[in-house]
Amino acid sequence: MERTEALLIDHLREGDETALAPLVEKYKRMVHRLAMQITKNHEDANDVMQETFIKVHQSIHTFRQEAAFETWIYRITVNEALNFVKRRERRREIPLATTEEAEFHPDVRHKFDIANDPQIQAEKAELRHWVTKAVNSLSLKHRIVVILHELEGLTHAEIASILNCSEGTVRSRLHYAWKQLRNLLKPYVDATKDL
Amino acid sequence: MKLTCTNIQRFISDYIDGALSSRDAANIEKHLRFCSACRREVVAFRKTRDLIVDFYVEPEASENYFHQFEVELHRCIDNKGPIHFDQRIRTTAAQFIWMFATQVRQSFSKYSLLRQNALPLCALILLIVTGFVVPHLLNQPPSAPPVVFLDDIDSGKLGTSSELGQGSYSERRADRKSPSTVSSPTSTANVENVDYWKLTEPVTNDTEAYIIVMHVSKDDTVPGDAADSDLTVFSRPDILGSQPLLQDDDYATLPLDLDLHDAPIYEKYQLKYRKLSGFVGHLMHVPSKLLTIPEPYDISKL
């Protein structure tokens, strides 16, 4: 019989180890995606995933039902990923998450219509490359709010709760990030049809 | 909300998300009707967002990756061990203290503190006492390791690796029951069918390692449980080499500490036993990559 999430959480709290697997199954992709987006490193993302679920397993008794379990996992993942990035920066083994603006030159020589161009697949691939690169070139704190808000669909309040900051700070970071992204993707933004 | 061109940008995200109140949204729309600069800003913002949502490539991983991750995660969690009873008591005590403190804070100004909280106070003291006493009782040193018959070793019957040959091992093997008669872990009736288990350290050129053959006694309730088993014979793996003996499905690797390299085997065994809660607990965490058998290690065979 399938157990609901609340029931799984209760069972895990009571020491039922089998309750962890369905929770891992449900959230592993989300955790992996977020970990990868923050650490930008497969190895670190894997460690972040592992630490996240170990923490879920060990700290489930500290989880209070009034908060959404998903938000709680988001918070753990973000914190773990940030810790990894900080540790990595301290070790300086891998270059810091650099702003790649200097090498960011999407060379769009002519305007194009995304919908009707015959070389649509190639252009889409190119667009995916530059858009992904633009998001990854944001600083960590700006990248996180963009990912959580636009890609994970969290509200400002939820992001503020995860990052332990005010909603105003989230709005401000998001605004700055959009300005950055707009500048980085200006050729593509200008090239797309008006809405 | 009074909007000007300079502060409207802060609300663009909320406006596009539809997160503003109808009144604020109407105000923005009113402003946009007369301000082409802000209108362009909103359009550009929307286009940028659509680009990100439509074309950002999210990192993905294969099912195989997640499968391996889950296996590794459960191994990690198993190695860390379940949450012990004493930890649970401490956690419960901590939660109780928090509830108690909240109650105290709420009732402090209204009631007599002691009379009002006499019952939870007693329960709290009881929990704290059990939280410290029970773990102490649980942390008692493990009982002595199972008896090891070293007669053969001491008398030199087994001797050194050069003296240990296939013949002596084959004699043991001949007594062994067929692997098909190995009982399941839940079964106790067929325990006697389990003859012995063989554990070995991965064979390397520079590491001395031992095959430990364990005999499971008839009254053993958990097949393969070292606590009820006898270490009846051991042998160096180098004499076995690539013999098909290690291909059987009832072999597993048991890594021994390298720093105990020169210690006599019995001391190694004792030290190993003290460190672990038992061989079974350790066996279940043997990484499959260390196994010298071709098939995955089947715990149910224990």
Short mmCIF file of C-alpha atoms in Angstrom, two decimals:
data_model
loop_
_atom_site.label_atom_id
_atom_site.label_comp_id
_atom_site.label_asym_id
_atom_site.label_seq_id
_atom_site.Cartn_x
_atom_site.Cartn_y
_atom_site.Cartn_z
CA MET A 1 0.00 0.00 0.00
CA GLU A 2 1.36 3.37 -0.94
CA ARG A 3 2.02 5.60 1.99
CA THR A 4 1.44 9.31 1.90
CA GLU A 5 4.33 11.66 2.44
CA ALA A 6 3.11 12.66 5.90
CA LEU A 7 2.83 9.01 6.85
CA LEU A 8 6.32 8.30 5.52
CA ILE A 9 7.71 11.16 7.55
CA ASP A 10 5.97 9.86 10.67
CA HIS A 11 7.30 6.36 10.07
CA LEU A 12 10.81 7.64 9.48
CA ARG A 13 10.58 9.57 12.72
CA GLU A 14 9.60 6.41 14.50
CA GLY A 15 12.68 4.68 13.15
CA ASP A 16 11.16 2.83 10.20
CA GLU A 17 14.10 2.79 7.81
CA THR A 18 11.98 1.62 4.90
CA ALA A 19 10.20 4.96 4.85
CA LEU A 20 13.32 6.69 3.57
CA ALA A 21 13.46 4.99 0.17
CA PRO A 22 10.16 6.39 -1.17
CA LEU A 23 11.15 9.88 0.00
CA VAL A 24 14.52 9.54 -1.73
CA GLU A 25 12.75 8.31 -4.84
CA LYS A 26 10.45 11.32 -4.83
CA TYR A 27 13.04 14.01 -4.21
CA LYS A 28 16.30 12.65 -5.63
CA ARG A 29 15.94 14.38 -9.01
CA MET A 30 15.06 17.69 -7.46
CA VAL A 31 17.97 17.50 -5.04
CA HIS A 32 20.38 16.44 -7.76
CA ARG A 33 19.23 19.21 -10.09
CA LEU A 34 19.61 21.86 -7.43
CA ALA A 35 22.94 20.52 -6.21
CA MET A 36 24.29 20.49 -9.73
CA GLN A 37 23.07 23.99 -10.44
CA ILE A 38 24.74 25.37 -7.34
CA THR A 39 27.98 23.40 -7.28
CA LYS A 40 28.37 23.05 -11.06
CA ASN A 41 30.37 19.95 -10.33
CA HIS A 42 29.22 16.34 -10.64
CA GLU A 43 31.32 15.04 -7.79
CA ASP A 44 30.24 17.75 -5.36
CA ALA A 45 26.62 17.40 -6.44
CA ASN A 46 26.76 13.72 -5.64
CA ASP A 47 28.20 14.45 -2.21
CA VAL A 48 25.59 17.13 -1.62
CA MET A 49 22.84 14.67 -2.51
CA GLN A 50 24.21 12.12 -0.14
CA GLU A 51 24.67 14.59 2.72
CA THR A 52 21.19 15.95 2.13
CA PHE A 53 19.46 12.61 2.45
CA ILE A 54 21.63 11.52 5.35
CA LYS A 55 20.64 14.75 7.08
CA VAL A 56 16.99 14.10 6.27
CA HIS A 57 17.34 10.65 7.80
CA GLN A 58 19.14 11.84 10.90
CA SER A 59 17.29 15.09 11.51
CA ILE A 60 13.77 14.08 10.61
CA HIS A 61 12.76 14.54 14.24
CA THR A 62 13.60 18.25 13.95
CA PHE A 63 11.27 18.70 11.00
CA ARG A 64 8.11 20.46 12.04
CA GLN A 65 4.98 19.65 10.14
CA GLU A 66 3.88 23.26 9.74
CA ALA A 67 6.57 23.76 7.10
CA ALA A 68 6.39 21.97 3.78
CA PHE A 69 8.66 18.96 3.63
CA GLU A 70 9.73 19.99 0.15
CA THR A 71 10.84 23.40 1.40
CA TRP A 72 12.73 21.71 4.21
CA ILE A 73 14.60 19.52 1.73
CA TYR A 74 15.26 22.54 -0.45
CA ARG A 75 16.75 24.32 2.53
CA ILE A 76 18.98 21.39 3.45
CA THR A 77 20.13 20.99 -0.15
CA VAL A 78 20.89 24.67 -0.61
CA ASN A 79 22.78 24.83 2.68
CA GLU A 80 24.76 21.68 1.92
CA ALA A 81 25.57 22.89 -1.59
CA LEU A 82 26.64 26.31 -0.33
CA ASN A 83 28.85 24.63 2.26
CA PHE A 84 30.47 22.57 -0.46
CA VAL A 85 31.07 25.62 -2.61
CA LYS A 86 32.55 27.51 0.35
CA ARG A 87 34.79 24.59 1.23
CA ARG A 88 35.89 24.31 -2.36
CA GLU A 89 36.68 27.98 -2.50
CA ARG A 90 38.68 27.71 0.69
CA ARG A 91 40.68 24.83 -0.73
CA ARG A 92 40.93 26.63 -4.03
CA GLU A 93 41.28 23.31 -5.75
CA ILE A 94 38.79 24.21 -8.40
CA PRO A 95 38.37 27.72 -9.80
CA LEU A 96 35.69 29.76 -8.12
CA ALA A 97 32.33 30.17 -9.71
CA THR A 98 33.52 32.90 -12.00
CA THR A 99 31.49 35.48 -13.73
CA GLU A 100 31.95 34.57 -17.32
CA GLU A 101 30.91 37.90 -18.70
CA ALA A 102 34.34 38.48 -20.18
CA GLU A 103 34.03 35.46 -22.42
CA PHE A 104 30.34 35.88 -22.91
CA HIS A 105 29.79 37.13 -26.42
CA PRO A 106 26.76 35.60 -28.01
CA ASP A 107 27.50 36.71 -31.50
CA VAL A 108 24.16 37.21 -33.11
CA ARG A 109 24.85 38.95 -36.38
CA HIS A 110 21.33 38.91 -37.61
CA LYS A 111 17.93 38.74 -36.11
CA PHE A 112 16.16 35.46 -36.42
CA ASP A 113 12.72 34.17 -35.92
CA ILE A 114 12.90 31.23 -33.56
CA ALA A 115 9.61 29.80 -34.66
CA ASN A 116 10.09 29.73 -38.43
CA ASP A 117 13.77 29.50 -39.17
CA PRO A 118 14.62 26.36 -41.18
CA GLN A 119 17.73 25.80 -39.06
CA ILE A 120 15.62 25.83 -35.96
CA GLN A 121 17.25 22.85 -34.29
CA ALA A 122 20.74 24.25 -34.62
CA GLU A 123 19.63 27.64 -33.38
CA LYS A 124 17.76 26.14 -30.49
CA ALA A 125 20.87 24.24 -29.52
CA GLU A 126 22.85 27.44 -29.71
CA LEU A 127 20.23 29.26 -27.66
CA ARG A 128 20.24 26.53 -25.03
CA HIS A 129 23.98 26.85 -24.81
CA TRP A 130 23.99 30.61 -24.29
CA VAL A 131 20.98 30.71 -21.97
CA THR A 132 22.47 27.99 -19.76
CA LYS A 133 25.78 29.75 -19.83
CA ALA A 134 24.14 33.05 -18.91
CA VAL A 135 22.42 31.56 -15.86
CA ASN A 136 25.57 29.75 -14.79
CA SER A 137 27.57 32.95 -15.11
CA LEU A 138 25.52 34.68 -12.43
CA SER A 139 27.02 34.95 -9.00
CA LEU A 140 25.99 32.19 -6.61
CA LYS A 141 23.45 34.19 -4.61
CA HIS A 142 21.77 35.52 -7.75
CA ARG A 143 21.85 32.17 -9.49
CA ILE A 144 20.15 30.48 -6.56
CA VAL A 145 17.18 32.87 -6.51
CA VAL A 146 16.70 32.58 -10.27
CA ILE A 147 16.81 28.79 -10.09
CA LEU A 148 14.49 28.56 -7.12
CA HIS A 149 12.03 31.12 -8.44
CA GLU A 150 11.90 30.54 -12.17
CA LEU A 151 12.94 26.94 -12.53
CA GLU A 152 11.74 25.37 -9.29
CA GLY A 153 8.69 27.63 -9.10
CA LEU A 154 9.07 28.68 -5.47
CA THR A 155 7.52 31.88 -4.18
CA HIS A 156 9.52 34.78 -2.79
CA ALA A 157 8.40 33.84 0.72
CA GLU A 158 9.56 30.24 0.31
CA ILE A 159 12.91 31.33 -1.06
CA ALA A 160 13.30 33.78 1.80
CA SER A 161 12.62 30.95 4.21
CA ILE A 162 15.13 28.65 2.52
CA LEU A 163 17.86 31.28 2.31
CA ASN A 164 17.02 32.71 5.71
CA CYS A 165 16.68 36.24 4.41
CA SER A 166 13.87 38.73 3.87
CA GLU A 167 11.51 38.69 0.92
CA GLY A 168 12.83 42.13 0.02
CA THR A 169 16.31 40.68 -0.32
CA VAL A 170 14.96 37.94 -2.57
CA ARG A 171 13.18 40.50 -4.75
CA SER A 172 16.27 42.67 -4.92
CA ARG A 173 18.52 39.75 -5.91
CA LEU A 174 16.03 38.57 -8.45
CA HIS A 175 15.78 42.02 -9.95
CA TYR A 176 19.54 42.32 -10.21
CA ALA A 177 19.79 38.83 -11.70
CA TRP A 178 17.20 39.67 -14.36
CA LYS A 179 19.07 42.79 -15.33
CA GLN A 180 22.23 40.76 -15.66
CA LEU A 181 20.52 38.08 -17.69
CA ARG A 182 18.86 40.61 -19.91
CA ASN A 183 22.21 42.21 -20.68
CA LEU A 184 23.87 38.87 -21.28
CA LEU A 185 21.10 37.68 -23.56
CA LYS A 186 20.34 41.03 -25.15
CA PRO A 187 20.94 39.89 -28.73
CA TYR A 188 18.51 37.01 -28.26
CA VAL A 189 15.98 39.09 -26.37
CA ASP A 190 16.00 41.69 -29.13
CA ALA A 191 15.80 39.00 -31.78
CA THR A 192 12.69 37.32 -30.43
CA LYS A 193 9.32 38.54 -31.53
CA ASP A 194 7.50 40.99 -29.35
CA LEU A 195 4.94 39.34 -27.19
CA MET B 1 1.50 51.65 -4.07
CA LYS B 2 2.76 54.75 -5.79
CA LEU B 3 4.70 53.78 -8.87
CA THR B 4 7.36 55.69 -10.67
CA CYS B 5 9.64 54.57 -13.48
CA THR B 6 12.47 54.11 -11.01
CA ASN B 7 10.71 51.76 -8.60
CA ILE B 8 8.41 49.87 -10.96
CA GLN B 9 11.19 47.49 -11.93
CA ARG B 10 11.24 45.98 -8.46
CA PHE B 11 7.68 44.82 -8.97
CA ILE B 12 8.01 43.58 -12.52
CA SER B 13 8.73 40.02 -11.39
CA ASP B 14 5.68 39.97 -9.13
CA TYR B 15 3.57 41.61 -11.81
CA ILE B 16 4.47 39.02 -14.42
CA ASP B 17 4.02 36.21 -11.89
CA GLY B 18 0.58 37.56 -11.04
CA ALA B 19 1.63 37.75 -7.43
CA LEU B 20 0.47 41.32 -6.90
CA SER B 21 -2.89 42.29 -5.52
CA SER B 22 -5.44 43.29 -8.14
CA ARG B 23 -5.17 46.87 -7.01
CA ASP B 24 -1.38 46.99 -7.36
CA ALA B 25 -1.53 45.16 -10.69
CA ALA B 26 -4.10 47.69 -11.93
CA ASN B 27 -1.81 50.52 -10.84
CA ILE B 28 1.08 49.06 -12.80
CA GLU B 29 -1.05 48.54 -15.86
CA LYS B 30 -2.22 52.11 -15.62
CA HIS B 31 1.36 53.29 -15.46
CA LEU B 32 2.39 51.09 -18.38
CA ARG B 33 -0.31 52.55 -20.56
CA PHE B 34 1.37 55.90 -20.48
CA CYS B 35 5.02 54.96 -20.06
CA SER B 36 6.65 53.36 -23.09
CA ALA B 37 10.03 52.95 -21.32
CA CYS B 38 8.51 50.83 -18.56
CA ARG B 39 6.46 48.94 -21.12
CA ARG B 40 9.64 48.02 -23.00
CA GLU B 41 11.14 47.00 -19.70
CA VAL B 42 8.27 44.64 -18.94
CA VAL B 43 8.40 43.14 -22.44
CA ALA B 44 12.14 42.61 -22.23
CA PHE B 45 11.78 41.09 -18.79
CA ARG B 46 9.11 38.71 -20.01
CA LYS B 47 11.18 37.71 -23.03
CA THR B 48 14.22 37.08 -20.89
CA ARG B 49 12.23 34.97 -18.49
CA ASP B 50 10.71 32.96 -21.32
CA LEU B 51 14.17 32.36 -22.73
CA ILE B 52 15.38 31.07 -19.40
CA VAL B 53 12.35 28.88 -18.79
CA ASP B 54 12.31 27.49 -22.34
CA PHE B 55 15.98 27.09 -23.07
CA TYR B 56 17.87 26.68 -19.83
CA VAL B 57 19.26 23.15 -19.81
CA GLU B 58 18.71 21.62 -16.42
CA PRO B 59 21.24 19.08 -15.30
CA GLU B 60 19.96 15.56 -15.58
CA ALA B 61 21.24 12.17 -14.64
CA SER B 62 20.51 8.68 -15.83
CA GLU B 63 18.43 6.12 -13.98
CA ASN B 64 21.58 4.09 -13.54
CA TYR B 65 23.25 7.03 -11.79
CA PHE B 66 20.33 7.37 -9.38
CA HIS B 67 20.25 3.65 -8.79
CA GLN B 68 23.94 3.64 -7.87
CA PHE B 69 23.39 6.68 -5.72
CA GLU B 70 20.60 4.99 -3.79
CA VAL B 71 22.69 1.88 -3.20
CA GLU B 72 25.56 4.03 -1.95
CA LEU B 73 23.26 6.15 0.19
CA HIS B 74 21.76 3.14 1.93
CA ARG B 75 25.20 1.69 2.48
CA CYS B 76 26.28 4.98 4.04
CA ILE B 77 23.23 5.14 6.26
CA ASP B 78 23.64 1.51 7.27
CA ASN B 79 27.26 2.16 8.16
CA LYS B 80 26.29 5.07 10.28
CA GLY B 81 23.90 2.73 11.99
CA PRO B 82 20.29 3.13 12.96
CA ILE B 83 19.24 5.77 15.41
CA HIS B 84 19.89 4.10 18.71
CA PHE B 85 17.46 3.85 21.52
CA ASP B 86 19.46 6.21 23.70
CA GLN B 87 19.53 8.80 20.90
CA ARG B 88 15.78 8.58 20.66
CA ILE B 89 15.46 9.08 24.39
CA ARG B 90 17.68 12.12 24.22
CA THR B 91 15.72 13.49 21.31
CA THR B 92 12.47 12.93 23.11
CA ALA B 93 13.91 14.56 26.21
CA ALA B 94 15.01 17.56 24.15
CA GLN B 95 11.55 17.88 22.63
CA PHE B 96 9.99 17.54 26.04
CA ILE B 97 12.27 20.21 27.47
CA TRP B 98 11.27 22.51 24.66
CA MET B 99 7.56 21.87 25.32
CA PHE B 100 8.09 22.26 29.02
CA ALA B 101 9.97 25.53 28.59
CA THR B 102 7.16 26.83 26.39
CA GLN B 103 4.60 25.87 28.98
CA VAL B 104 6.63 27.46 31.75
CA ARG B 105 6.94 30.65 29.80
CA GLN B 106 3.21 30.74 29.15
CA SER B 107 2.12 29.97 32.67
CA PHE B 108 4.84 31.84 34.52
CA SER B 109 2.89 34.99 35.17
CA LYS B 110 -0.43 33.32 35.98
CA TYR B 111 0.12 30.25 38.11
CA SER B 112 2.26 28.70 40.69
CA LEU B 113 5.05 27.23 38.64
CA LEU B 114 5.84 24.16 40.69
CA ARG B 115 2.28 23.03 41.36
CA GLN B 116 1.22 23.55 37.77
CA ASN B 117 4.13 21.68 36.27
CA ALA B 118 4.72 19.00 38.85
CA LEU B 119 3.74 16.16 36.54
CA PRO B 120 5.77 17.21 33.49
CA LEU B 121 8.68 18.02 35.79
CA CYS B 122 8.66 14.49 37.18
CA ALA B 123 8.42 13.08 33.69
CA LEU B 124 11.28 15.28 32.57
CA ILE B 125 13.51 14.11 35.39
CA LEU B 126 12.61 10.52 34.60
CA LEU B 127 13.46 11.01 30.95
CA ILE B 128 16.77 12.67 31.72
CA VAL B 129 17.71 9.90 34.10
CA THR B 130 16.81 7.18 31.60
CA GLY B 131 18.52 9.17 28.87
CA PHE B 132 21.80 8.86 30.73
CA VAL B 133 21.39 5.53 32.46
CA VAL B 134 20.07 3.52 29.53
CA PRO B 135 22.86 4.55 27.13
CA HIS B 136 25.36 3.63 29.82
CA LEU B 137 23.80 0.22 30.08
CA LEU B 138 23.70 -0.10 26.31
CA ASN B 139 27.35 0.83 25.99
CA GLN B 140 28.54 -2.14 27.97
CA PRO B 141 31.58 -3.74 26.36
CA PRO B 142 30.76 -6.61 24.02
CA SER B 143 30.93 -10.11 25.27
CA ALA B 144 33.97 -12.19 24.58
CA PRO B 145 34.47 -13.30 21.01
CA PRO B 146 33.49 -16.80 20.08
CA VAL B 147 35.89 -19.53 20.96
CA VAL B 148 38.56 -20.10 18.39
CA PHE B 149 40.08 -23.48 18.14
CA LEU B 150 43.70 -22.83 17.58
CA ASP B 151 44.83 -26.32 18.27
CA ASP B 152 45.62 -26.95 14.66
CA ILE B 153 47.59 -23.76 14.39
CA ASP B 154 49.47 -24.17 17.61
CA SER B 155 50.29 -27.74 16.88
CA GLY B 156 51.55 -26.75 13.48
CA LYS B 157 49.07 -28.87 11.61
CA LEU B 158 48.20 -25.95 9.39
CA GLY B 159 51.53 -24.22 9.61
CA THR B 160 52.62 -21.54 7.23
CA SER B 161 51.19 -20.73 3.88
CA SER B 162 53.66 -22.94 2.13
CA GLU B 163 52.57 -25.85 4.26
CA LEU B 164 48.91 -25.16 3.74
CA GLY B 165 47.85 -26.87 0.61
CA GLN B 166 44.75 -27.52 -1.33
CA GLY B 167 44.56 -30.91 0.28
CA SER B 168 43.86 -29.68 3.78
CA TYR B 169 41.24 -27.32 2.48
CA SER B 170 39.65 -29.94 0.33
CA GLU B 171 39.16 -32.15 3.32
CA ARG B 172 37.09 -29.44 4.93
CA ARG B 173 35.28 -28.79 1.73
CA ALA B 174 34.36 -32.42 1.37
CA ASP B 175 32.39 -32.23 4.61
CA ARG B 176 30.45 -29.29 3.40
CA LYS B 177 26.80 -29.49 2.48
CA SER B 178 25.59 -28.44 -0.91
CA PRO B 179 25.12 -24.65 -1.32
CA SER B 180 21.55 -25.32 -2.39
CA THR B 181 20.72 -26.37 1.14
CA VAL B 182 21.72 -23.04 2.62
CA SER B 183 18.90 -21.75 4.72
CA SER B 184 17.26 -18.37 4.51
CA PRO B 185 17.89 -15.86 7.31
CA THR B 186 14.40 -16.25 8.65
CA SER B 187 14.61 -19.98 8.83
CA THR B 188 16.06 -21.55 11.91
CA ALA B 189 15.12 -25.14 11.19
CA ASN B 190 17.67 -25.59 8.43
CA VAL B 191 20.54 -23.87 10.12
CA GLU B 192 22.32 -27.14 10.48
CA ASN B 193 22.50 -27.29 6.71
CA VAL B 194 24.79 -24.33 6.71
CA ASP B 195 28.21 -25.72 7.07
CA TYR B 196 30.50 -22.78 7.23
CA TRP B 197 31.19 -19.40 5.83
CA LYS B 198 34.43 -18.27 4.36
CA LEU B 199 35.60 -14.73 4.58
CA THR B 200 38.69 -13.35 3.08
CA GLU B 201 40.53 -10.12 2.63
CA PRO B 202 41.03 -9.07 -0.97
CA VAL B 203 44.13 -10.79 -2.20
CA THR B 204 46.90 -8.39 -3.01
CA ASN B 205 50.58 -8.92 -3.50
CA ASP B 206 51.71 -7.05 -0.43
CA THR B 207 48.91 -7.79 2.00
CA GLU B 208 48.74 -10.83 4.12
CA ALA B 209 45.20 -11.99 4.49
CA TYR B 210 43.32 -14.92 5.83
CA ILE B 211 40.44 -17.06 4.90
CA ILE B 212 38.30 -17.49 7.95
CA VAL B 213 36.03 -20.46 7.85
CA MET B 214 33.17 -20.19 10.25
CA HIS B 215 31.02 -22.98 11.48
CA VAL B 216 27.45 -22.21 12.36
CA SER B 217 26.24 -24.19 15.29
CA LYS B 218 22.91 -25.99 15.19
CA ASP B 219 21.29 -23.82 17.81
CA ASP B 220 22.22 -20.67 15.98
CA THR B 221 19.09 -18.60 15.53
CA VAL B 222 20.69 -16.33 12.97
CA PRO B 223 22.56 -18.29 10.36
CA GLY B 224 26.07 -17.02 10.00
CA ASP B 225 26.00 -15.06 13.23
CA ALA B 226 29.56 -15.06 14.45
CA ALA B 227 28.47 -14.81 18.05
CA ASP B 228 27.24 -18.37 17.89
CA SER B 229 29.82 -19.65 15.53
CA ASP B 230 33.20 -21.18 15.85
CA LEU B 231 36.23 -20.12 13.99
CA THR B 232 37.36 -23.58 13.10
CA VAL B 233 40.09 -23.06 10.60
CA PHE B 234 41.85 -20.35 8.74
CA SER B 235 44.18 -20.24 5.86
CA ARG B 236 46.16 -17.78 3.84
CA PRO B 237 44.42 -16.80 0.62
CA ASP B 238 47.61 -16.97 -1.40
CA ILE B 239 47.51 -20.73 -1.24
CA LEU B 240 44.07 -20.66 -2.75
CA GLY B 241 45.06 -18.25 -5.44
CA SER B 242 42.70 -18.46 -8.35
CA GLN B 243 41.18 -21.71 -7.26
CA PRO B 244 37.48 -22.02 -8.00
CA LEU B 245 36.88 -22.15 -4.27
CA LEU B 246 36.38 -18.41 -4.24
CA GLN B 247 33.77 -18.62 -6.93
CA ASP B 248 31.13 -20.08 -4.64
CA ASP B 249 28.29 -17.84 -3.63
CA ASP B 250 28.91 -18.30 0.06
CA TYR B 251 32.20 -16.44 0.10
CA ALA B 252 32.57 -12.85 1.06
CA THR B 253 35.50 -10.61 1.76
CA LEU B 254 36.30 -9.45 5.22
CA PRO B 255 38.96 -6.76 5.15
CA LEU B 256 41.33 -6.95 8.07
CA ASP B 257 43.18 -3.96 9.38
CA LEU B 258 46.51 -3.50 7.72
CA ASP B 259 48.09 -2.15 10.86
CA LEU B 260 47.43 -5.50 12.45
CA HIS B 261 49.45 -7.11 9.74
CA ASP B 262 51.90 -8.84 11.99
CA ALA B 263 49.60 -9.69 14.83
CA PRO B 264 48.68 -13.32 15.28
CA ILE B 265 45.43 -14.25 13.63
CA TYR B 266 43.61 -14.86 16.87
CA GLU B 267 44.49 -11.36 18.12
CA LYS B 268 43.31 -9.93 14.82
CA TYR B 269 40.10 -11.77 15.17
CA GLN B 270 39.61 -10.59 18.73
CA LEU B 271 40.34 -6.99 17.82
CA LYS B 272 38.02 -7.20 14.89
CA TYR B 273 35.34 -8.64 17.04
CA ARG B 274 35.63 -5.92 19.67
CA LYS B 275 35.38 -3.19 17.09
CA LEU B 276 32.30 -4.58 15.47
CA SER B 277 29.00 -5.57 16.88
CA GLY B 278 29.47 -8.91 15.18
CA PHE B 279 30.47 -10.40 11.92
CA VAL B 280 26.97 -10.36 10.57
CA GLY B 281 26.73 -6.63 11.00
CA HIS B 282 29.98 -6.27 9.15
CA LEU B 283 29.16 -8.73 6.46
CA MET B 284 26.10 -6.81 5.48
CA HIS B 285 28.25 -3.80 4.74
CA VAL B 286 30.87 -5.50 2.67
CA PRO B 287 31.03 -3.43 -0.52
CA SER B 288 30.26 -5.61 -3.48
CA LYS B 289 33.31 -4.26 -5.28
CA LEU B 290 35.51 -6.00 -2.72
CA LEU B 291 33.93 -9.32 -3.33
CA THR B 292 35.95 -11.90 -5.10
CA ILE B 293 32.87 -13.65 -6.34
CA PRO B 294 31.34 -12.90 -9.71
CA GLU B 295 27.78 -12.59 -8.45
CA PRO B 296 26.56 -9.85 -6.12
CA TYR B 297 26.76 -10.76 -2.49
CA ASP B 298 23.45 -12.17 -1.41
CA ILE B 299 22.71 -11.33 2.19
CA SER B 300 19.74 -13.67 2.21
CA LYS B 301 22.20 -16.53 1.90
CA LEU B 302 23.21 -15.78 5.45
#
